[in-house]
mmCIF file of C-alpha atoms in Angstrom:
data_model
loop_
_atom_site.group_PDB
_atom_site.id
_atom_site.type_symbol
_atom_site.label_atom_id
_atom_site.label_comp_id
_atom_site.label_asym_id
_atom_site.label_seq_id
_atom_site.Cartn_x
_atom_site.Cartn_y
_atom_site.Cartn_z
ATOM 1 C CA MET F 123 12.496 -6.566 -13.702
ATOM 2 C CA ASN F 124 11.557 -7.252 -10.174
ATOM 3 C CA ASN F 125 8.637 -9.131 -11.520
ATOM 4 C CA LYS F 126 7.180 -10.320 -8.127
ATOM 5 C CA PHE F 127 6.065 -6.463 -7.425
ATOM 6 C CA LYS F 128 4.836 -6.053 -11.294
ATOM 7 C CA GLY F 129 1.177 -6.315 -10.694
ATOM 8 C CA THR F 130 -1.419 -5.791 -7.496
ATOM 9 C CA GLY F 131 -0.264 -5.248 -4.225
ATOM 10 C CA VAL F 132 -2.820 -4.975 -1.651
ATOM 11 C CA ALA F 133 -1.949 -2.688 1.424
ATOM 12 C CA LEU F 134 -3.623 -4.660 4.272
ATOM 13 C CA VAL F 135 -5.801 -3.116 7.230
ATOM 14 C CA THR F 136 -4.950 -4.105 10.621
ATOM 15 C CA PRO F 137 -8.456 -5.571 12.012
ATOM 16 C CA PHE F 138 -9.242 -4.782 15.758
ATOM 17 C CA ASP F 139 -11.577 -5.855 18.340
ATOM 18 C CA GLU F 140 -14.300 -3.424 20.252
ATOM 19 C CA ASN F 141 -11.365 -3.577 22.542
ATOM 20 C CA GLU F 142 -8.987 -1.790 20.178
ATOM 21 C CA ARG F 143 -6.746 -5.217 20.003
ATOM 22 C CA ILE F 144 -5.516 -6.855 16.810
ATOM 23 C CA ASP F 145 -8.393 -9.206 15.706
ATOM 24 C CA PHE F 146 -5.996 -11.836 14.226
ATOM 25 C CA GLU F 147 -9.048 -14.067 13.829
ATOM 26 C CA ALA F 148 -10.064 -11.613 11.445
ATOM 27 C CA LEU F 149 -6.743 -10.927 10.044
ATOM 28 C CA GLU F 150 -6.443 -14.368 8.891
ATOM 29 C CA LYS F 151 -9.859 -14.122 6.991
ATOM 30 C CA LEU F 152 -8.634 -11.270 5.259
ATOM 31 C CA VAL F 153 -5.230 -13.006 4.161
ATOM 32 C CA ASN F 154 -7.150 -15.559 2.855
ATOM 33 C CA HIS F 155 -9.933 -13.514 0.898
ATOM 34 C CA VAL F 156 -7.018 -11.407 -0.834
ATOM 35 C CA SER F 157 -4.994 -14.114 -1.578
ATOM 36 C CA ASP F 158 -7.631 -16.364 -3.290
ATOM 37 C CA GLY F 159 -8.731 -13.304 -5.047
ATOM 38 C CA GLY F 160 -5.477 -13.145 -7.015
ATOM 39 C CA VAL F 161 -3.449 -10.484 -5.925
ATOM 40 C CA ASP F 162 0.245 -10.730 -6.694
ATOM 41 C CA TYR F 163 1.515 -9.696 -3.143
ATOM 42 C CA LEU F 164 0.964 -8.570 0.361
ATOM 43 C CA VAL F 165 1.954 -5.078 1.938
ATOM 44 C CA VAL F 166 2.095 -4.929 5.982
ATOM 45 C CA MET F 167 1.971 -1.770 8.002
ATOM 46 C CA GLY F 168 1.137 0.656 4.904
ATOM 47 C CA THR F 169 -0.640 4.006 5.897
ATOM 48 C CA THR F 170 -4.015 1.762 5.616
ATOM 49 C CA ALA F 171 -2.922 -0.829 8.607
ATOM 50 C CA GLU F 172 -3.197 2.317 10.933
ATOM 51 C CA SER F 173 0.419 1.538 11.426
ATOM 52 C CA PRO F 174 1.173 5.206 13.579
ATOM 53 C CA THR F 175 -1.304 3.822 16.063
ATOM 54 C CA LEU F 176 0.509 0.276 16.470
ATOM 55 C CA SER F 177 3.541 0.003 18.860
ATOM 56 C CA GLU F 178 6.675 -1.496 17.053
ATOM 57 C CA ALA F 179 5.632 -4.859 18.792
ATOM 58 C CA GLU F 180 2.148 -5.080 17.649
ATOM 59 C CA ARG F 181 3.797 -4.350 14.064
ATOM 60 C CA VAL F 182 5.933 -6.946 13.750
ATOM 61 C CA GLU F 183 3.492 -9.423 15.394
ATOM 62 C CA VAL F 184 1.002 -8.340 12.681
ATOM 63 C CA LEU F 185 4.089 -9.463 9.998
ATOM 64 C CA ARG F 186 5.073 -12.723 11.386
ATOM 65 C CA PHE F 187 0.954 -13.604 11.847
ATOM 66 C CA VAL F 188 0.560 -12.788 7.748
ATOM 67 C CA LYS F 189 3.806 -14.679 6.943
ATOM 68 C CA SER F 190 2.473 -17.740 8.971
ATOM 69 C CA LYS F 191 -1.020 -17.353 7.726
ATOM 70 C CA ASN F 192 0.331 -16.408 3.750
ATOM 71 C CA LYS F 193 -0.654 -20.064 2.219
ATOM 72 C CA LYS F 194 0.030 -19.030 -1.146
ATOM 73 C CA LYS F 195 3.426 -17.743 -0.486
ATOM 74 C CA LEU F 196 2.987 -14.465 -2.127
ATOM 75 C CA PRO F 197 5.817 -11.703 -1.479
ATOM 76 C CA VAL F 198 5.276 -9.782 1.372
ATOM 77 C CA VAL F 199 6.463 -6.279 1.664
ATOM 78 C CA TYR F 200 6.826 -4.374 4.900
ATOM 79 C CA GLY F 201 6.512 -0.770 5.370
ATOM 80 C CA LEU F 202 8.891 0.807 7.488
ATOM 81 C CA GLY F 203 9.621 4.345 7.908
ATOM 82 C CA GLY F 204 9.675 7.795 9.921
ATOM 83 C CA ASN F 205 10.890 11.152 10.084
ATOM 84 C CA SER F 206 14.095 10.361 12.106
ATOM 85 C CA THR F 207 16.774 9.102 9.720
ATOM 86 C CA GLY F 208 19.232 8.003 12.249
ATOM 87 C CA THR F 209 16.639 6.036 14.331
ATOM 88 C CA LEU F 210 15.296 4.704 10.734
ATOM 89 C CA VAL F 211 18.866 3.514 10.086
ATOM 90 C CA ARG F 212 19.247 1.700 13.702
ATOM 91 C CA GLN F 213 15.975 -0.365 13.142
ATOM 92 C CA PHE F 214 16.743 -1.355 9.498
ATOM 93 C CA GLN F 215 20.005 -2.537 10.784
ATOM 94 C CA ASN F 216 18.299 -4.507 13.941
ATOM 95 C CA PHE F 217 15.437 -5.600 11.911
ATOM 96 C CA ASP F 218 15.687 -9.171 11.683
ATOM 97 C CA GLU F 219 12.262 -10.770 10.319
ATOM 98 C CA TYR F 220 12.537 -11.873 6.470
ATOM 99 C CA VAL F 221 10.590 -9.732 4.023
ATOM 100 C CA ASP F 222 10.784 -9.524 0.026
ATOM 101 C CA ALA F 223 11.210 -5.476 0.047
ATOM 102 C CA PHE F 224 10.576 -2.413 2.205
ATOM 103 C CA LEU F 225 7.876 0.131 1.536
ATOM 104 C CA VAL F 226 9.655 3.330 3.034
ATOM 105 C CA VAL F 227 7.572 6.246 2.977
ATOM 106 C CA CYS F 228 9.252 9.935 2.590
ATOM 107 C CA PRO F 229 10.407 11.502 5.775
ATOM 108 C CA TYR F 230 7.283 13.650 6.836
ATOM 109 C CA TYR F 231 6.454 16.684 9.352
ATOM 110 C CA ASN F 232 9.861 18.325 8.863
ATOM 111 C CA ARG F 233 9.604 18.476 5.387
ATOM 112 C CA PRO F 234 13.402 18.062 4.208
ATOM 113 C CA GLY F 235 14.144 19.296 0.318
ATOM 114 C CA GLN F 236 15.434 17.316 -2.433
ATOM 115 C CA GLU F 237 18.955 16.983 -1.318
ATOM 116 C CA GLY F 238 17.505 15.700 2.550
ATOM 117 C CA LEU F 239 15.296 13.223 0.824
ATOM 118 C CA ILE F 240 17.880 11.932 -1.382
ATOM 119 C CA ALA F 241 20.463 11.469 1.996
ATOM 120 C CA HIS F 242 17.966 10.067 3.885
ATOM 121 C CA TYR F 243 16.952 7.214 1.323
ATOM 122 C CA ARG F 244 20.630 6.517 0.482
ATOM 123 C CA ALA F 245 21.175 5.932 4.448
ATOM 124 C CA VAL F 246 18.363 3.876 4.356
ATOM 125 C CA ALA F 247 19.073 1.919 1.454
ATOM 126 C CA ASP F 248 22.866 1.186 2.646
ATOM 127 C CA ALA F 249 21.429 -0.127 6.289
ATOM 128 C CA ALA F 250 18.346 -2.307 4.658
ATOM 129 C CA LYS F 251 19.207 -5.977 4.151
ATOM 130 C CA GLN F 252 16.332 -6.574 1.529
ATOM 131 C CA PRO F 253 15.536 -3.600 -1.199
ATOM 132 C CA ILE F 254 13.431 -0.758 -0.846
ATOM 133 C CA ILE F 255 10.260 0.363 -2.699
ATOM 134 C CA LEU F 256 10.527 4.429 -2.433
ATOM 135 C CA TYR F 257 7.054 6.019 -1.112
ATOM 136 C CA ASN F 258 6.010 9.269 -2.407
ATOM 137 C CA VAL F 259 2.665 10.534 -0.797
ATOM 138 C CA PRO F 260 2.981 14.006 -0.664
ATOM 139 C CA LYS F 261 -0.925 14.562 0.590
ATOM 140 C CA ARG F 262 0.504 12.621 3.784
ATOM 141 C CA THR F 263 4.157 13.823 4.335
ATOM 142 C CA GLY F 264 3.876 17.534 2.951
ATOM 143 C CA VAL F 265 7.070 16.893 0.731
ATOM 144 C CA ASN F 266 7.325 15.387 -2.982
ATOM 145 C CA LEU F 267 10.417 13.609 -4.060
ATOM 146 C CA ASP F 268 10.308 14.884 -7.633
ATOM 147 C CA THR F 269 11.470 12.996 -10.457
ATOM 148 C CA ASP F 270 14.714 14.058 -10.906
ATOM 149 C CA SER F 271 15.307 12.948 -7.134
ATOM 150 C CA VAL F 272 13.474 9.674 -7.909
ATOM 151 C CA LEU F 273 15.609 8.836 -10.748
ATOM 152 C CA GLU F 274 19.112 9.552 -9.015
ATOM 153 C CA LEU F 275 17.858 7.246 -6.218
ATOM 154 C CA ALA F 276 17.340 4.725 -8.814
ATOM 155 C CA GLU F 277 21.155 4.216 -9.485
ATOM 156 C CA HIS F 278 21.075 2.829 -5.868
ATOM 157 C CA PRO F 279 21.283 -0.920 -6.275
ATOM 158 C CA ASN F 280 19.131 -1.686 -3.378
ATOM 159 C CA ILE F 281 16.405 0.877 -4.358
ATOM 160 C CA ILE F 282 14.335 -1.304 -6.782
ATOM 161 C CA GLY F 283 10.952 0.870 -7.429
ATOM 162 C CA ILE F 284 8.668 3.315 -6.173
ATOM 163 C CA LYS F 285 5.140 3.825 -4.739
ATOM 164 C CA GLU F 286 4.098 6.722 -6.177
ATOM 165 C CA ALA F 287 0.905 8.949 -5.192
ATOM 166 C CA SER F 288 2.028 12.648 -5.819
ATOM 167 C CA GLY F 289 -1.439 13.689 -6.819
ATOM 168 C CA THR F 290 -4.911 13.613 -8.679
ATOM 169 C CA HIS F 291 -2.582 13.180 -12.605
ATOM 170 C CA VAL F 292 0.038 11.167 -13.690
ATOM 171 C CA GLU F 293 2.106 13.437 -14.757
ATOM 172 C CA GLN F 294 5.225 13.155 -12.425
ATOM 173 C CA ALA F 295 4.679 9.005 -13.113
ATOM 174 C CA LYS F 296 4.941 9.633 -16.818
ATOM 175 C CA GLN F 297 8.059 11.647 -16.031
ATOM 176 C CA ILE F 298 9.444 8.937 -14.455
ATOM 177 C CA ALA F 299 8.580 6.181 -16.802
ATOM 178 C CA GLU F 300 10.080 7.942 -19.606
ATOM 179 C CA ARG F 301 13.753 7.692 -17.930
ATOM 180 C CA MET F 302 13.649 5.183 -15.180
ATOM 181 C CA PRO F 303 15.786 2.198 -15.572
ATOM 182 C CA GLU F 304 14.608 -0.515 -17.146
ATOM 183 C CA ASP F 305 14.647 -3.258 -13.924
ATOM 184 C CA PHE F 306 12.747 -0.130 -12.042
ATOM 185 C CA ILE F 307 9.126 -0.762 -10.879
ATOM 186 C CA LEU F 308 7.069 2.014 -11.068
ATOM 187 C CA THR F 309 3.846 1.390 -9.174
ATOM 188 C CA SER F 310 0.480 3.723 -8.170
ATOM 189 C CA GLY F 311 -0.503 4.280 -4.548
ATOM 190 C CA ASP F 312 -3.871 5.660 -6.127
ATOM 191 C CA ASP F 313 -6.726 3.314 -6.665
ATOM 192 C CA ASP F 314 -8.719 5.696 -8.757
ATOM 193 C CA LEU F 315 -6.016 6.412 -11.684
ATOM 194 C CA ILE F 316 -4.728 2.922 -11.792
ATOM 195 C CA ILE F 317 -5.352 3.065 -15.607
ATOM 196 C CA PRO F 318 -3.794 6.209 -16.828
ATOM 197 C CA PHE F 319 -1.075 5.511 -14.570
ATOM 198 C CA MET F 320 -0.686 2.255 -16.432
ATOM 199 C CA GLU F 321 -1.198 3.984 -19.535
ATOM 200 C CA ALA F 322 1.956 6.381 -18.720
ATOM 201 C CA GLY F 323 4.270 3.376 -18.100
ATOM 202 C CA GLY F 324 3.473 1.965 -14.616
ATOM 203 C CA HIS F 325 3.811 -1.823 -13.759
ATOM 204 C CA GLY F 326 0.317 -1.995 -11.102
ATOM 205 C CA VAL F 327 -1.072 -0.621 -7.870
ATOM 206 C CA ILE F 328 -0.224 -1.189 -4.383
ATOM 207 C CA SER F 329 -4.387 -0.814 -3.478
ATOM 208 C CA VAL F 330 -6.274 -0.287 -0.881
ATOM 209 C CA ILE F 331 -9.602 -1.147 -2.454
ATOM 210 C CA ALA F 332 -7.826 -4.544 -3.019
ATOM 211 C CA ASN F 333 -8.590 -5.360 0.834
ATOM 212 C CA GLY F 334 -12.262 -5.610 -0.350
ATOM 213 C CA GLN F 335 -12.465 -6.605 -3.852
ATOM 214 C CA PRO F 336 -9.178 -8.152 -4.795
ATOM 215 C CA LYS F 337 -10.514 -9.822 -8.142
ATOM 216 C CA GLU F 338 -11.822 -6.908 -9.353
ATOM 217 C CA THR F 339 -8.698 -5.036 -8.958
ATOM 218 C CA SER F 340 -6.597 -7.729 -10.255
ATOM 219 C CA ASP F 341 -8.717 -8.221 -13.244
ATOM 220 C CA VAL F 342 -7.903 -4.609 -13.912
ATOM 221 C CA ILE F 343 -4.299 -4.934 -13.759
ATOM 222 C CA ARG F 344 -3.873 -8.039 -15.583
ATOM 223 C CA ALA F 345 -5.975 -6.352 -18.293
ATOM 224 C CA MET F 346 -3.768 -3.333 -18.393
ATOM 225 C CA LEU F 347 -0.528 -5.402 -18.628
ATOM 226 C CA ALA F 348 -1.786 -7.403 -21.183
ATOM 227 C CA GLY F 349 -3.018 -4.404 -23.457
ATOM 228 C CA ASN F 350 -6.532 -4.978 -22.971
ATOM 229 C CA MET F 351 -7.601 -1.313 -22.583
ATOM 230 C CA GLU F 352 -11.617 -2.657 -23.168
ATOM 231 C CA GLU F 353 -11.476 -4.943 -20.989
ATOM 232 C CA ALA F 354 -9.921 -2.960 -18.132
ATOM 233 C CA GLN F 355 -12.153 -0.754 -18.561
ATOM 234 C CA GLU F 356 -15.123 -2.783 -18.143
ATOM 235 C CA GLU F 357 -13.712 -4.359 -15.280
ATOM 236 C CA ASN F 358 -12.585 -0.972 -13.425
ATOM 237 C CA SER F 359 -16.467 0.169 -13.933
ATOM 238 C CA LYS F 360 -17.643 -2.783 -11.465
ATOM 239 C CA ILE F 361 -15.700 -0.763 -8.696
ATOM 240 C CA VAL F 362 -15.755 2.538 -9.584
ATOM 241 C CA GLU F 363 -18.685 3.680 -7.393
ATOM 242 C CA LEU F 364 -17.328 2.171 -4.416
ATOM 243 C CA LEU F 365 -13.734 3.992 -5.212
ATOM 244 C CA SER F 366 -15.822 7.211 -5.231
ATOM 245 C CA LEU F 367 -17.211 6.116 -1.312
ATOM 246 C CA ILE F 368 -14.539 4.773 0.389
ATOM 247 C CA PHE F 369 -12.042 7.554 0.705
ATOM 248 C CA MET F 370 -15.015 10.200 1.545
ATOM 249 C CA GLU F 371 -14.135 10.012 5.257
ATOM 250 C CA GLY F 372 -10.797 8.718 4.865
ATOM 251 C CA ASN F 373 -8.530 6.120 4.726
ATOM 252 C CA PRO F 374 -8.557 3.373 6.311
ATOM 253 C CA THR F 375 -12.642 4.405 7.613
ATOM 254 C CA GLY F 376 -13.741 3.414 4.171
ATOM 255 C CA ILE F 377 -12.339 0.273 3.274
ATOM 256 C CA LYS F 378 -12.891 -0.919 7.185
ATOM 257 C CA ALA F 379 -16.654 0.034 6.278
ATOM 258 C CA LEU F 380 -16.475 -2.075 3.227
ATOM 259 C CA LEU F 381 -14.694 -5.163 4.797
ATOM 260 C CA ALA F 382 -17.275 -5.091 7.655
ATOM 261 C CA ALA F 383 -20.154 -4.927 5.227
ATOM 262 C CA LYS F 384 -18.551 -7.961 3.501
ATOM 263 C CA GLY F 385 -18.504 -9.829 7.204
ATOM 264 C CA ILE F 386 -14.536 -10.097 7.081
ATOM 265 C CA ILE F 387 -13.695 -7.810 9.958
ATOM 266 C CA LYS F 388 -15.284 -5.573 12.414
ATOM 267 C CA ASN F 389 -15.739 -2.106 11.772
ATOM 268 C CA TYR F 390 -13.243 -0.804 14.243
ATOM 269 C CA LEU F 391 -10.572 1.777 14.300
ATOM 270 C CA ARG F 392 -8.021 3.193 16.312
ATOM 271 C CA LEU F 393 -7.972 6.479 17.600
ATOM 272 C CA PRO F 394 -7.825 9.180 16.267
ATOM 273 C CA LEU F 395 -9.730 7.870 13.652
ATOM 274 C CA VAL F 396 -13.193 6.817 14.107
ATOM 275 C CA PRO F 397 -15.603 4.083 12.008
ATOM 276 C CA ALA F 398 -17.609 5.529 8.922
ATOM 277 C CA SER F 399 -20.688 7.257 9.608
ATOM 278 C CA ASP F 400 -23.891 5.591 9.243
ATOM 279 C CA GLU F 401 -24.936 7.047 5.996
ATOM 280 C CA LEU F 402 -21.546 6.480 4.664
ATOM 281 C CA TYR F 403 -21.796 2.944 5.684
ATOM 282 C CA ARG F 404 -25.193 2.424 3.950
ATOM 283 C CA LEU F 405 -24.115 3.871 0.834
ATOM 284 C CA ILE F 406 -20.819 1.356 0.724
ATOM 285 C CA GLU F 407 -22.794 -1.600 1.828
ATOM 286 C CA ALA F 408 -25.644 -0.630 -1.191
ATOM 287 C CA ALA F 409 -22.485 -0.512 -3.648
ATOM 288 C CA GLU F 410 -21.093 -3.722 -2.779
ATOM 289 C CA LYS F 411 -24.074 -5.524 -3.378
ATOM 290 C CA LYS F 412 -23.933 -4.251 -6.654
ATOM 291 C CA ILE F 413 -20.940 -5.900 -7.509
#
């Protein structure tokens, strides 16, 4: 198994200043915060990073900066996806920055069928110089990469796992876990489903809340990996109220409010996203103080 991706990955936000420029000072604070909090690897340019609003040059600049501030030398996963297979293949062929793996979301908007999804991922995996982690998130892409497709793609030597976020249940994760290769990584994309997801056979999470609460999130994962359900539930209870709040007005709206309340970043997003309402900010601030 690719053990470097077993455990807690954190989908890093991109801090901005009041002029919507990348706030690299805050980004360094965030990288130190999550690293000291015990996460196992860093995910750069996932959905939580507001990656659609960043230029290609900005995305690479953030990657280089995170790598330069990665004092614990944690594995780095880079999000690189799109809905044009040809364009994406060329990006992978020309991508010279070293990363430990790529997180590749299903093509969005054009809604390909399963055969199209499989062909898309095979073309990308053939072109990529580092391993691919599939990312299935139907609520954002409009398509679901189904179990049979995942298992077929798992046979490709350069596809090593999946971030599975197919909904409010873990049935698909169970189906994948029952039939996936022994060395395939099955990780959750839903913070609120960590415990049932790992009970179903998952290996960890790529987390949003770990930006703000890296220790508590990592403690839940480590307890589950050790088979200690009681400890996992106890640790999860510390963040359950925050989990109920940070997605109320979308992601990364809530997690940026939490990080601002903790003094790690400023509470700025790029349009079309806007900061949390005053009411939600107050609720998140109050919940954070209870931990």
